[in-house]
Protein backbone atom coordinates (compact mmCIF):
# COMPACT_ATOMS: atom_id res chain seq x y z
CA UNK A 1 0.00 0.00 0.00
CA UNK A 2 1.17 3.52 -0.82
CA UNK A 3 0.10 7.06 -0.07
CA UNK A 4 -0.80 9.20 2.89
CA UNK A 5 -3.66 10.08 5.21
CA UNK A 6 -4.04 13.18 7.34
CA UNK A 7 -4.20 12.83 11.09
CA UNK A 8 -7.59 11.50 12.14
CA UNK A 9 -8.29 9.73 8.83
CA UNK A 10 -6.34 6.58 9.71
CA UNK A 11 -9.59 4.51 9.73
CA UNK A 12 -9.79 4.98 5.96
CA UNK A 13 -6.34 3.42 5.53
CA UNK A 14 -7.36 0.51 7.74
CA UNK A 15 -10.54 -0.07 5.73
CA UNK A 16 -8.58 0.13 2.48
CA UNK A 17 -6.22 -2.59 3.70
CA UNK A 18 -9.16 -4.78 4.76
CA UNK A 19 -10.65 -4.52 1.27
CA UNK A 20 -7.56 -6.31 -0.07
CA UNK A 21 -7.44 -8.80 2.78
CA UNK A 22 -11.11 -9.74 2.97
CA UNK A 23 -13.07 -8.42 -0.03
CA UNK A 24 -11.05 -9.62 -2.99
CA UNK A 25 -9.62 -6.26 -4.07
CA UNK A 26 -6.92 -6.58 -6.77
CA UNK A 27 -5.97 -2.98 -7.45
CA UNK A 28 -7.60 0.23 -6.29
CA UNK A 29 -7.19 3.80 -5.08
CA UNK A 30 -9.16 6.11 -2.82
CA UNK A 31 -8.90 9.86 -2.34
CA UNK A 32 -10.75 12.20 0.01
CA UNK A 33 -10.76 16.00 0.12
CA UNK A 34 -12.02 18.14 2.97
CA UNK A 35 -12.75 21.81 2.32
CA UNK A 36 -10.73 21.62 -0.88
CA UNK A 37 -7.66 20.01 0.70
CA UNK A 38 -6.69 16.37 0.08
CA UNK A 39 -6.70 14.39 3.34
CA UNK A 40 -6.59 10.82 1.97
CA UNK A 41 -4.50 9.63 -0.99
CA UNK A 42 -4.05 5.84 -1.07
CA UNK A 43 -3.36 3.23 -3.75
CA UNK A 44 -2.35 -0.42 -3.74
CA UNK A 45 -2.31 -3.67 -5.67
CA UNK A 46 -1.78 -4.27 -9.37
CA UNK A 47 -2.54 -1.87 -12.21
CA UNK A 48 -4.22 -4.66 -14.22
CA UNK A 49 -6.77 -6.98 -12.66
CA UNK A 50 -4.95 -9.94 -14.23
CA UNK A 51 -1.39 -8.58 -14.01
CA UNK A 52 1.49 -7.86 -11.67
CA UNK A 53 2.61 -4.37 -12.68
CA UNK A 54 2.08 -2.22 -9.60
CA UNK A 55 -0.65 0.37 -9.33
CA UNK A 56 0.96 3.81 -9.31
CA UNK A 57 -0.36 7.10 -8.03
CA UNK A 58 -1.32 8.19 -11.55
CA UNK A 59 -3.02 4.90 -12.52
CA UNK A 60 -6.49 5.47 -13.94
CA UNK A 61 -9.43 3.13 -14.55
CA UNK A 62 -12.76 3.03 -16.38
CA UNK A 63 -15.40 4.30 -13.93
CA UNK A 64 -18.56 3.38 -15.89
CA UNK A 65 -21.60 5.29 -14.63
CA UNK A 66 -19.60 7.47 -12.25
CA UNK A 67 -19.11 9.40 -15.51
CA UNK A 68 -22.73 10.55 -15.24
CA UNK A 69 -21.91 12.86 -12.35
CA UNK A 70 -19.25 14.61 -14.41
CA UNK A 71 -21.58 14.90 -17.40
CA UNK A 72 -24.32 16.36 -15.20
CA UNK A 73 -22.00 19.19 -14.21
CA UNK A 74 -21.79 20.26 -17.85
CA UNK A 75 -25.54 20.96 -18.11
CA UNK A 76 -25.59 22.55 -14.66
CA UNK A 77 -22.68 24.84 -15.54
CA UNK A 78 -24.36 25.84 -18.81
CA UNK A 79 -27.51 26.61 -16.80
CA UNK A 80 -25.47 28.57 -14.27
CA UNK A 81 -24.02 30.66 -17.12
CA UNK A 82 -27.50 31.41 -18.49
CA UNK A 83 -27.00 29.35 -21.66
CA UNK A 84 -29.44 26.53 -20.83
CA UNK A 85 -32.89 26.58 -19.22
CA UNK A 86 -33.53 23.45 -17.15
CA UNK A 87 -37.29 23.92 -17.53
CA UNK A 88 -37.23 24.33 -21.31
CA UNK A 89 -38.31 21.45 -23.55
CA UNK A 90 -35.39 19.49 -24.94
CA UNK A 91 -36.94 20.11 -28.36
CA UNK A 92 -36.36 23.86 -27.94
CA UNK A 93 -32.63 23.18 -28.39
CA UNK A 94 -32.93 20.00 -30.44
CA UNK A 95 -35.99 20.24 -32.72
CA UNK A 96 -35.67 16.72 -34.16
CA UNK A 97 -36.13 15.35 -30.63
CA UNK A 98 -39.82 16.30 -30.61
CA UNK A 99 -40.72 13.20 -32.67
CA UNK A 100 -42.80 10.35 -31.20
CA UNK A 101 -44.59 12.45 -28.60
CA UNK A 102 -41.53 13.86 -26.81
CA UNK A 103 -42.53 17.53 -27.09
CA UNK A 104 -43.00 17.82 -23.31
CA UNK A 105 -39.68 16.24 -22.26
CA UNK A 106 -37.85 18.94 -20.31
CA UNK A 107 -34.11 19.34 -19.86
CA UNK A 108 -34.53 18.53 -16.17
CA UNK A 109 -36.21 15.24 -17.13
CA UNK A 110 -32.95 14.18 -18.76
CA UNK A 111 -31.09 14.81 -15.51
CA UNK A 112 -33.66 13.32 -13.13
CA UNK A 113 -34.28 10.15 -15.20
CA UNK A 114 -37.92 11.01 -15.90
CA UNK A 115 -37.64 11.40 -19.69
CA UNK A 116 -39.15 7.95 -20.34
CA UNK A 117 -36.30 6.98 -22.68
CA UNK A 118 -34.18 4.36 -20.90
CA UNK A 119 -34.29 1.92 -23.86
CA UNK A 120 -33.89 1.84 -27.61
CA UNK A 121 -36.19 -0.38 -29.64
CA UNK A 122 -33.21 -1.10 -31.87
CA UNK A 123 -30.01 -1.24 -29.81
CA UNK A 124 -26.94 0.44 -31.24
CA UNK A 125 -23.80 -1.41 -32.22
CA UNK A 126 -20.60 -0.26 -30.46
CA UNK A 127 -19.61 1.60 -33.63
CA UNK A 128 -22.97 3.38 -33.83
CA UNK A 129 -22.89 4.23 -30.13
CA UNK A 130 -19.53 5.97 -30.55
CA UNK A 131 -20.86 8.11 -33.44
CA UNK A 132 -22.54 11.17 -31.85
CA UNK A 133 -24.74 11.87 -34.85
CA UNK A 134 -26.08 8.33 -35.22
CA UNK A 135 -26.65 7.97 -31.48
CA UNK A 136 -28.52 11.28 -31.32
CA UNK A 137 -30.68 10.28 -34.28
CA UNK A 138 -31.59 7.00 -32.58
CA UNK A 139 -32.64 8.72 -29.35
CA UNK A 140 -34.60 11.37 -31.24
CA UNK A 141 -36.52 8.67 -33.12
CA UNK A 142 -37.36 6.66 -29.99
CA UNK A 143 -40.84 6.77 -28.46
CA UNK A 144 -41.04 7.11 -24.66
CA UNK A 145 -41.93 3.97 -22.73
CA UNK A 146 -43.86 6.01 -20.15
CA UNK A 147 -45.32 9.50 -20.22
CA UNK A 148 -42.35 11.83 -19.67
CA UNK A 149 -42.28 13.47 -16.28
CA UNK A 150 -44.70 11.04 -14.63
CA UNK A 151 -42.26 8.41 -13.34
CA UNK A 152 -38.54 7.68 -13.12
CA UNK A 153 -36.22 4.93 -14.24
CA UNK A 154 -32.48 4.82 -14.61
CA UNK A 155 -31.35 5.82 -18.12
CA UNK A 156 -28.24 3.64 -17.98
CA UNK A 157 -26.88 4.43 -21.46
CA UNK A 158 -29.33 6.77 -23.18
CA UNK A 159 -28.55 9.43 -20.54
CA UNK A 160 -25.18 9.97 -22.18
CA UNK A 161 -26.51 10.54 -25.69
CA UNK A 162 -29.21 12.87 -24.39
CA UNK A 163 -26.68 14.96 -22.48
CA UNK A 164 -24.14 14.96 -25.29
CA UNK A 165 -26.55 16.17 -27.95
CA UNK A 166 -27.94 18.89 -25.68
CA UNK A 167 -24.39 20.13 -25.08
CA UNK A 168 -23.70 20.12 -28.83
CA UNK A 169 -26.89 22.06 -29.61
CA UNK A 170 -26.29 24.68 -26.91
CA UNK A 171 -22.57 25.17 -27.60
CA UNK A 172 -22.69 25.14 -31.38
CA UNK A 173 -21.25 21.67 -31.88
CA UNK A 174 -18.78 21.10 -29.04
CA UNK A 175 -19.26 17.59 -27.63
CA UNK A 176 -19.51 16.87 -23.93
CA UNK A 177 -16.10 15.16 -23.87
CA UNK A 178 -14.43 18.24 -25.34
CA UNK A 179 -16.39 20.53 -23.03
CA UNK A 180 -15.34 18.54 -19.98
CA UNK A 181 -11.70 18.63 -21.08
CA UNK A 182 -11.72 22.39 -21.66
CA UNK A 183 -13.99 23.69 -18.92
CA UNK A 184 -13.59 21.18 -16.07
CA UNK A 185 -10.40 19.16 -16.45
CA UNK A 186 -8.02 21.91 -17.60
CA UNK A 187 -8.82 24.52 -14.91
CA UNK A 188 -8.53 21.92 -12.14
CA UNK A 189 -5.68 19.81 -13.54
CA UNK A 190 -7.77 16.65 -13.24
CA UNK A 191 -6.72 13.16 -14.26
CA UNK A 192 -10.10 12.49 -15.84
CA UNK A 193 -11.22 11.92 -19.42
CA UNK A 194 -14.43 11.25 -21.34
CA UNK A 195 -12.74 10.14 -24.53
CA UNK A 196 -9.23 8.94 -23.65
CA UNK A 197 -6.39 10.58 -25.62
CA UNK A 198 -3.81 8.25 -27.14
CA UNK A 199 -1.09 9.88 -25.04
CA UNK A 200 -2.74 8.65 -21.82
CA UNK A 201 -3.44 5.02 -22.73
CA UNK A 202 -0.36 3.74 -20.89
CA UNK A 203 -1.78 4.94 -17.57
CA UNK A 204 -5.04 2.99 -17.72
CA UNK A 205 -5.26 -0.46 -16.13
CA UNK A 206 -7.11 -3.48 -17.41
CA UNK A 207 -10.40 -4.15 -15.64
CA UNK A 208 -12.08 -7.51 -15.12
CA UNK A 209 -14.72 -9.32 -13.12
CA UNK A 210 -13.81 -10.42 -9.62
CA UNK A 211 -15.80 -12.10 -6.90
CA UNK A 212 -15.50 -11.61 -3.20
CA UNK A 213 -17.36 -12.21 0.05
CA UNK A 214 -19.96 -9.72 1.21
CA UNK A 215 -18.90 -7.94 4.40
CA UNK A 216 -20.98 -8.43 7.50
CA UNK A 217 -23.93 -6.12 7.82
CA UNK A 218 -24.68 -5.41 4.15
CA UNK A 219 -26.99 -8.30 3.35
CA UNK A 220 -30.63 -7.25 3.25
CA UNK A 221 -33.88 -9.04 2.72
CA UNK A 222 -34.25 -10.02 -0.93
CA UNK A 223 -37.13 -8.15 -2.59
CA UNK A 224 -39.86 -10.10 -4.37
CA UNK A 225 -38.30 -9.04 -7.68
CA UNK A 226 -34.68 -7.92 -7.66
CA UNK A 227 -32.68 -6.09 -10.29
CA UNK A 228 -30.92 -9.40 -10.99
CA UNK A 229 -34.27 -11.08 -11.69
CA UNK A 230 -35.26 -8.22 -13.97
CA UNK A 231 -31.93 -8.28 -15.78
CA UNK A 232 -32.43 -11.98 -16.50
CA UNK A 233 -35.73 -11.17 -18.25
CA UNK A 234 -34.95 -10.21 -21.89
CA UNK A 235 -38.15 -8.18 -22.17
CA UNK A 236 -37.69 -6.12 -19.02
CA UNK A 237 -36.82 -2.43 -19.03
CA UNK A 238 -33.80 -3.37 -16.95
CA UNK A 239 -32.31 -5.71 -19.52
CA UNK A 240 -33.22 -3.44 -22.42
CA UNK A 241 -31.77 -0.34 -20.75
CA UNK A 242 -28.38 -1.96 -20.21
CA UNK A 243 -28.54 -3.48 -23.71
CA UNK A 244 -28.96 -0.15 -25.53
CA UNK A 245 -25.49 -0.94 -26.86
CA UNK A 246 -25.37 -4.54 -28.10
CA UNK A 247 -22.98 -6.19 -27.72
CA UNK A 248 -21.58 -4.05 -24.93
CA UNK A 249 -17.94 -3.25 -25.76
CA UNK A 250 -14.98 -4.78 -23.99
CA UNK A 251 -14.03 -2.07 -21.50
CA UNK A 252 -10.37 -2.73 -22.22
CA UNK A 253 -10.82 -2.10 -25.95
CA UNK A 254 -8.90 1.06 -27.00
CA UNK A 255 -11.79 2.06 -29.28
CA UNK A 256 -14.24 1.97 -26.35
CA UNK A 257 -11.93 4.06 -24.19
CA UNK A 258 -11.33 6.62 -26.93
CA UNK A 259 -15.05 7.18 -27.54
CA UNK A 260 -16.89 9.88 -25.60
CA UNK A 261 -19.83 8.13 -23.89
CA UNK A 262 -20.79 10.41 -20.99
CA UNK A 263 -23.01 7.77 -19.40
CA UNK A 264 -20.57 4.92 -19.34
CA UNK A 265 -16.88 5.23 -20.20
CA UNK A 266 -15.21 8.00 -18.25
CA UNK A 267 -11.69 7.21 -17.10
CA UNK A 268 -10.23 8.71 -13.94
CA UNK A 269 -7.90 8.38 -11.04
CA UNK A 270 -9.40 8.37 -7.56
CA UNK A 271 -7.90 11.80 -7.02
CA UNK A 272 -9.45 13.02 -10.28
CA UNK A 273 -12.92 12.01 -9.11
CA UNK A 274 -12.50 13.37 -5.59
CA UNK A 275 -10.98 16.65 -6.79
CA UNK A 276 -13.84 17.10 -9.26
CA UNK A 277 -16.45 16.70 -6.51
CA UNK A 278 -14.48 18.96 -4.17
CA UNK A 279 -14.66 21.70 -6.81
CA UNK A 280 -18.45 21.39 -7.00
CA UNK A 281 -18.92 22.38 -3.37
CA UNK A 282 -16.03 24.77 -2.77
CA UNK A 283 -12.84 26.19 -4.21
CA UNK A 284 -9.93 23.90 -5.02
CA UNK A 285 -6.78 25.91 -5.65
CA UNK A 286 -9.04 28.85 -6.44
CA UNK A 287 -11.37 27.00 -8.84
CA UNK A 288 -15.03 26.31 -8.04
CA UNK A 289 -17.37 24.87 -10.67
CA UNK A 290 -20.84 25.30 -9.12
CA UNK A 291 -22.09 28.11 -6.94
CA UNK A 292 -24.10 27.33 -3.81
CA UNK A 293 -27.45 27.88 -5.54
CA UNK A 294 -26.59 25.40 -8.29
CA UNK A 295 -25.35 22.86 -5.74
CA UNK A 296 -28.71 23.07 -4.01
CA UNK A 297 -30.42 22.50 -7.38
CA UNK A 298 -28.22 19.49 -8.07
CA UNK A 299 -29.06 17.78 -4.79
CA UNK A 300 -32.72 18.70 -4.40
CA UNK A 301 -34.84 15.56 -4.68
CA UNK A 302 -36.43 15.29 -8.14
CA UNK A 303 -37.21 11.56 -8.28
CA UNK A 304 -37.77 9.02 -5.50
CA UNK A 305 -39.33 5.62 -5.03
CA UNK A 306 -39.36 2.36 -7.01
CA UNK A 307 -37.14 2.75 -10.05
CA UNK A 308 -38.67 1.30 -13.23
CA UNK A 309 -35.26 0.12 -14.40
CA UNK A 310 -33.28 -0.62 -11.24
CA UNK A 311 -36.40 -2.02 -9.47
CA UNK A 312 -35.24 -0.89 -6.02
CA UNK A 313 -36.11 2.51 -4.62
CA UNK A 314 -33.77 5.21 -5.91
CA UNK A 315 -33.42 8.95 -5.32
CA UNK A 316 -32.16 11.42 -7.91
CA UNK A 317 -31.49 15.12 -7.98
CA UNK A 318 -30.39 16.77 -11.22
CA UNK A 319 -27.93 14.28 -12.66
CA UNK A 320 -26.85 12.90 -9.30
CA UNK A 321 -27.98 10.05 -7.12
CA UNK A 322 -28.87 11.16 -3.62
CA UNK A 323 -28.10 9.46 -0.33
CA UNK A 324 -30.40 6.49 0.26
CA UNK A 325 -30.53 2.74 0.63
CA UNK A 326 -29.69 2.14 -3.04
CA UNK A 327 -26.81 4.60 -3.04
CA UNK A 328 -25.49 5.19 0.48
CA UNK A 329 -23.16 8.17 0.62
CA UNK A 330 -21.83 9.99 3.65
CA UNK A 331 -24.91 11.80 4.96
CA UNK A 332 -28.43 12.89 3.96
CA UNK A 333 -27.16 15.94 2.06
CA UNK A 334 -24.58 14.04 -0.02
CA UNK A 335 -24.87 13.73 -3.79
CA UNK A 336 -22.80 11.83 -6.34
CA UNK A 337 -22.78 8.81 -8.60
CA UNK A 338 -21.53 5.22 -8.42
CA UNK A 339 -20.27 3.26 -11.40
CA UNK A 340 -21.34 -0.28 -12.15
CA UNK A 341 -18.63 -2.56 -10.86
CA UNK A 342 -17.45 -0.49 -7.91
CA UNK A 343 -16.28 3.07 -8.60
CA UNK A 344 -17.80 5.93 -6.64
CA UNK A 345 -17.59 9.70 -6.44
CA UNK A 346 -19.63 12.06 -4.26
CA UNK A 347 -19.62 15.29 -2.30
CA UNK A 348 -21.13 16.26 1.04
CA UNK A 349 -21.44 20.04 1.36
CA UNK A 350 -22.20 20.05 5.08
CA UNK A 351 -18.94 18.32 6.04
CA UNK A 352 -16.91 19.64 3.11
CA UNK A 353 -16.03 16.07 2.13
CA UNK A 354 -15.43 14.93 -1.46
CA UNK A 355 -14.71 11.27 -2.17
CA UNK A 356 -13.32 9.26 -5.08
CA UNK A 357 -12.73 5.51 -5.38
CA UNK A 358 -11.68 3.52 -8.45
CA UNK A 359 -10.89 -0.17 -8.89
CA UNK A 360 -9.89 -2.64 -11.59
CA UNK A 361 -11.91 -5.45 -10.01
CA UNK A 362 -15.48 -5.24 -11.27
CA UNK A 363 -18.17 -6.76 -9.03
CA UNK A 364 -21.79 -7.42 -10.04
CA UNK A 365 -22.98 -4.45 -8.03
CA UNK A 366 -24.75 -1.57 -9.79
CA UNK A 367 -24.78 0.90 -6.90
CA UNK A 368 -23.67 0.04 -3.35
CA UNK A 369 -20.40 -1.84 -3.84
CA UNK A 370 -19.20 -3.32 -0.51
CA UNK A 371 -15.61 -2.14 -0.97
CA UNK A 372 -16.63 1.46 -1.61
CA UNK A 373 -19.13 1.33 1.24
CA UNK A 374 -16.45 0.10 3.66
CA UNK A 375 -14.40 3.18 2.79
CA UNK A 376 -17.39 5.51 3.13
CA UNK A 377 -18.14 4.12 6.58
CA UNK A 378 -14.52 4.69 7.54
CA UNK A 379 -14.71 8.34 6.43
CA UNK A 380 -17.90 8.74 8.45
CA UNK A 381 -16.18 7.20 11.46
CA UNK A 382 -13.15 9.45 11.07
CA UNK A 383 -15.35 12.54 11.03
CA UNK A 384 -17.21 11.33 14.09
CA UNK A 385 -13.96 11.02 16.05
CA UNK A 386 -12.68 14.47 15.19
PDB file of C-alpha atoms in Angstrom, residues 179-316:
ATOM      1  CA  UNK A 179     -16.395  20.529 -23.029  1.00  0.00           C
ATOM      2  CA  UNK A 180     -15.339  18.536 -19.981  1.00  0.00           C
ATOM      3  CA  UNK A 181     -11.700  18.627 -21.084  1.00  0.00           C
ATOM      4  CA  UNK A 182     -11.724  22.388 -21.661  1.00  0.00           C
ATOM      5  CA  UNK A 183     -13.993  23.694 -18.915  1.00  0.00           C
ATOM      6  CA  UNK A 184     -13.591  21.183 -16.065  1.00  0.00           C
ATOM      7  CA  UNK A 185     -10.401  19.161 -16.453  1.00  0.00           C
ATOM      8  CA  UNK A 186      -8.023  21.908 -17.600  1.00  0.00           C
ATOM      9  CA  UNK A 187      -8.821  24.517 -14.912  1.00  0.00           C
ATOM     10  CA  UNK A 188      -8.532  21.918 -12.139  1.00  0.00           C
ATOM     11  CA  UNK A 189      -5.682  19.809 -13.539  1.00  0.00           C
ATOM     12  CA  UNK A 190      -7.768  16.648 -13.238  1.00  0.00           C
ATOM     13  CA  UNK A 191      -6.718  13.161 -14.258  1.00  0.00           C
ATOM     14  CA  UNK A 192     -10.102  12.485 -15.844  1.00  0.00           C
ATOM     15  CA  UNK A 193     -11.224  11.919 -19.423  1.00  0.00           C
ATOM     16  CA  UNK A 194     -14.428  11.247 -21.342  1.00  0.00           C
ATOM     17  CA  UNK A 195     -12.744  10.135 -24.530  1.00  0.00           C
ATOM     18  CA  UNK A 196      -9.233   8.943 -23.649  1.00  0.00           C
ATOM     19  CA  UNK A 197      -6.390  10.580 -25.623  1.00  0.00           C
ATOM     20  CA  UNK A 198      -3.808   8.246 -27.140  1.00  0.00           C
ATOM     21  CA  UNK A 199      -1.089   9.879 -25.042  1.00  0.00           C
ATOM     22  CA  UNK A 200      -2.744   8.653 -21.816  1.00  0.00           C
ATOM     23  CA  UNK A 201      -3.443   5.025 -22.729  1.00  0.00           C
ATOM     24  CA  UNK A 202      -0.361   3.739 -20.886  1.00  0.00           C
ATOM     25  CA  UNK A 203      -1.776   4.939 -17.570  1.00  0.00           C
ATOM     26  CA  UNK A 204      -5.039   2.987 -17.717  1.00  0.00           C
ATOM     27  CA  UNK A 205      -5.257  -0.462 -16.126  1.00  0.00           C
ATOM     28  CA  UNK A 206      -7.114  -3.477 -17.411  1.00  0.00           C
ATOM     29  CA  UNK A 207     -10.396  -4.146 -15.638  1.00  0.00           C
ATOM     30  CA  UNK A 208     -12.075  -7.506 -15.121  1.00  0.00           C
ATOM     31  CA  UNK A 209     -14.724  -9.315 -13.121  1.00  0.00           C
ATOM     32  CA  UNK A 210     -13.809 -10.416  -9.624  1.00  0.00           C
ATOM     33  CA  UNK A 211     -15.801 -12.100  -6.896  1.00  0.00           C
ATOM     34  CA  UNK A 212     -15.497 -11.606  -3.197  1.00  0.00           C
ATOM     35  CA  UNK A 213     -17.361 -12.206   0.050  1.00  0.00           C
ATOM     36  CA  UNK A 214     -19.960  -9.723   1.208  1.00  0.00           C
ATOM     37  CA  UNK A 215     -18.895  -7.943   4.399  1.00  0.00           C
ATOM     38  CA  UNK A 216     -20.978  -8.432   7.498  1.00  0.00           C
ATOM     39  CA  UNK A 217     -23.928  -6.124   7.822  1.00  0.00           C
ATOM     40  CA  UNK A 218     -24.679  -5.413   4.152  1.00  0.00           C
ATOM     41  CA  UNK A 219     -26.988  -8.296   3.354  1.00  0.00           C
ATOM     42  CA  UNK A 220     -30.627  -7.251   3.252  1.00  0.00           C
ATOM     43  CA  UNK A 221     -33.884  -9.044   2.724  1.00  0.00           C
ATOM     44  CA  UNK A 222     -34.250 -10.019  -0.925  1.00  0.00           C
ATOM     45  CA  UNK A 223     -37.130  -8.153  -2.590  1.00  0.00           C
ATOM     46  CA  UNK A 224     -39.857 -10.098  -4.368  1.00  0.00           C
ATOM     47  CA  UNK A 225     -38.304  -9.038  -7.682  1.00  0.00           C
ATOM     48  CA  UNK A 226     -34.678  -7.918  -7.660  1.00  0.00           C
ATOM     49  CA  UNK A 227     -32.681  -6.087 -10.291  1.00  0.00           C
ATOM     50  CA  UNK A 228     -30.924  -9.400 -10.993  1.00  0.00           C
ATOM     51  CA  UNK A 229     -34.274 -11.076 -11.690  1.00  0.00           C
ATOM     52  CA  UNK A 230     -35.259  -8.220 -13.975  1.00  0.00           C
ATOM     53  CA  UNK A 231     -31.934  -8.284 -15.779  1.00  0.00           C
ATOM     54  CA  UNK A 232     -32.430 -11.981 -16.504  1.00  0.00           C
ATOM     55  CA  UNK A 233     -35.728 -11.171 -18.249  1.00  0.00           C
ATOM     56  CA  UNK A 234     -34.948 -10.213 -21.893  1.00  0.00           C
ATOM     57  CA  UNK A 235     -38.146  -8.180 -22.167  1.00  0.00           C
ATOM     58  CA  UNK A 236     -37.687  -6.118 -19.015  1.00  0.00           C
ATOM     59  CA  UNK A 237     -36.820  -2.431 -19.033  1.00  0.00           C
ATOM     60  CA  UNK A 238     -33.796  -3.365 -16.946  1.00  0.00           C
ATOM     61  CA  UNK A 239     -32.314  -5.706 -19.516  1.00  0.00           C
ATOM     62  CA  UNK A 240     -33.223  -3.435 -22.420  1.00  0.00           C
ATOM     63  CA  UNK A 241     -31.770  -0.338 -20.750  1.00  0.00           C
ATOM     64  CA  UNK A 242     -28.383  -1.955 -20.206  1.00  0.00           C
ATOM     65  CA  UNK A 243     -28.543  -3.479 -23.711  1.00  0.00           C
ATOM     66  CA  UNK A 244     -28.962  -0.149 -25.527  1.00  0.00           C
ATOM     67  CA  UNK A 245     -25.485  -0.942 -26.862  1.00  0.00           C
ATOM     68  CA  UNK A 246     -25.367  -4.537 -28.096  1.00  0.00           C
ATOM     69  CA  UNK A 247     -22.975  -6.193 -27.720  1.00  0.00           C
ATOM     70  CA  UNK A 248     -21.580  -4.054 -24.933  1.00  0.00           C
ATOM     71  CA  UNK A 249     -17.945  -3.254 -25.764  1.00  0.00           C
ATOM     72  CA  UNK A 250     -14.977  -4.775 -23.995  1.00  0.00           C
ATOM     73  CA  UNK A 251     -14.034  -2.074 -21.505  1.00  0.00           C
ATOM     74  CA  UNK A 252     -10.365  -2.734 -22.222  1.00  0.00           C
ATOM     75  CA  UNK A 253     -10.815  -2.096 -25.949  1.00  0.00           C
ATOM     76  CA  UNK A 254      -8.902   1.058 -26.998  1.00  0.00           C
ATOM     77  CA  UNK A 255     -11.789   2.060 -29.280  1.00  0.00           C
ATOM     78  CA  UNK A 256     -14.237   1.971 -26.352  1.00  0.00           C
ATOM     79  CA  UNK A 257     -11.934   4.059 -24.193  1.00  0.00           C
ATOM     80  CA  UNK A 258     -11.332   6.617 -26.928  1.00  0.00           C
ATOM     81  CA  UNK A 259     -15.049   7.185 -27.544  1.00  0.00           C
ATOM     82  CA  UNK A 260     -16.894   9.876 -25.601  1.00  0.00           C
ATOM     83  CA  UNK A 261     -19.827   8.129 -23.887  1.00  0.00           C
ATOM     84  CA  UNK A 262     -20.788  10.412 -20.994  1.00  0.00           C
ATOM     85  CA  UNK A 263     -23.013   7.767 -19.397  1.00  0.00           C
ATOM     86  CA  UNK A 264     -20.569   4.917 -19.337  1.00  0.00           C
ATOM     87  CA  UNK A 265     -16.879   5.228 -20.201  1.00  0.00           C
ATOM     88  CA  UNK A 266     -15.210   7.996 -18.252  1.00  0.00           C
ATOM     89  CA  UNK A 267     -11.687   7.207 -17.098  1.00  0.00           C
ATOM     90  CA  UNK A 268     -10.229   8.710 -13.944  1.00  0.00           C
ATOM     91  CA  UNK A 269      -7.896   8.380 -11.042  1.00  0.00           C
ATOM     92  CA  UNK A 270      -9.404   8.371  -7.558  1.00  0.00           C
ATOM     93  CA  UNK A 271      -7.902  11.805  -7.022  1.00  0.00           C
ATOM     94  CA  UNK A 272      -9.447  13.016 -10.278  1.00  0.00           C
ATOM     95  CA  UNK A 273     -12.925  12.007  -9.115  1.00  0.00           C
ATOM     96  CA  UNK A 274     -12.501  13.368  -5.594  1.00  0.00           C
ATOM     97  CA  UNK A 275     -10.980  16.654  -6.790  1.00  0.00           C
ATOM     98  CA  UNK A 276     -13.843  17.104  -9.261  1.00  0.00           C
ATOM     99  CA  UNK A 277     -16.445  16.696  -6.511  1.00  0.00           C
ATOM    100  CA  UNK A 278     -14.476  18.959  -4.173  1.00  0.00           C
ATOM    101  CA  UNK A 279     -14.661  21.703  -6.814  1.00  0.00           C
ATOM    102  CA  UNK A 280     -18.451  21.392  -7.000  1.00  0.00           C
ATOM    103  CA  UNK A 281     -18.924  22.384  -3.366  1.00  0.00           C
ATOM    104  CA  UNK A 282     -16.028  24.766  -2.768  1.00  0.00           C
ATOM    105  CA  UNK A 283     -12.838  26.193  -4.210  1.00  0.00           C
ATOM    106  CA  UNK A 284      -9.932  23.896  -5.024  1.00  0.00           C
ATOM    107  CA  UNK A 285      -6.781  25.913  -5.646  1.00  0.00           C
ATOM    108  CA  UNK A 286      -9.035  28.849  -6.441  1.00  0.00           C
ATOM    109  CA  UNK A 287     -11.371  26.998  -8.842  1.00  0.00           C
ATOM    110  CA  UNK A 288     -15.026  26.313  -8.041  1.00  0.00           C
ATOM    111  CA  UNK A 289     -17.371  24.867 -10.672  1.00  0.00           C
ATOM    112  CA  UNK A 290     -20.838  25.298  -9.122  1.00  0.00           C
ATOM    113  CA  UNK A 291     -22.088  28.105  -6.939  1.00  0.00           C
ATOM    114  CA  UNK A 292     -24.095  27.325  -3.808  1.00  0.00           C
ATOM    115  CA  UNK A 293     -27.446  27.880  -5.544  1.00  0.00           C
ATOM    116  CA  UNK A 294     -26.594  25.397  -8.287  1.00  0.00           C
ATOM    117  CA  UNK A 295     -25.349  22.856  -5.742  1.00  0.00           C
ATOM    118  CA  UNK A 296     -28.711  23.074  -4.011  1.00  0.00           C
ATOM    119  CA  UNK A 297     -30.423  22.504  -7.383  1.00  0.00           C
ATOM    120  CA  UNK A 298     -28.217  19.488  -8.070  1.00  0.00           C
ATOM    121  CA  UNK A 299     -29.061  17.777  -4.786  1.00  0.00           C
ATOM    122  CA  UNK A 300     -32.723  18.700  -4.401  1.00  0.00           C
ATOM    123  CA  UNK A 301     -34.836  15.560  -4.681  1.00  0.00           C
ATOM    124  CA  UNK A 302     -36.427  15.289  -8.137  1.00  0.00           C
ATOM    125  CA  UNK A 303     -37.206  11.555  -8.278  1.00  0.00           C
ATOM    126  CA  UNK A 304     -37.766   9.024  -5.498  1.00  0.00           C
ATOM    127  CA  UNK A 305     -39.326   5.619  -5.031  1.00  0.00           C
ATOM    128  CA  UNK A 306     -39.359   2.365  -7.006  1.00  0.00           C
ATOM    129  CA  UNK A 307     -37.139   2.746 -10.054  1.00  0.00           C
ATOM    130  CA  UNK A 308     -38.672   1.299 -13.232  1.00  0.00           C
ATOM    131  CA  UNK A 309     -35.259   0.124 -14.404  1.00  0.00           C
ATOM    132  CA  UNK A 310     -33.279  -0.620 -11.239  1.00  0.00           C
ATOM    133  CA  UNK A 311     -36.401  -2.019  -9.471  1.00  0.00           C
ATOM    134  CA  UNK A 312     -35.244  -0.895  -6.024  1.00  0.00           C
ATOM    135  CA  UNK A 313     -36.114   2.514  -4.617  1.00  0.00           C
ATOM    136  CA  UNK A 314     -33.772   5.209  -5.907  1.00  0.00           C
ATOM    137  CA  UNK A 315     -33.419   8.952  -5.323  1.00  0.00           C
ATOM    138  CA  UNK A 316     -32.163  11.423  -7.907  1.00  0.00           C
TER     139      UNK A 316
END
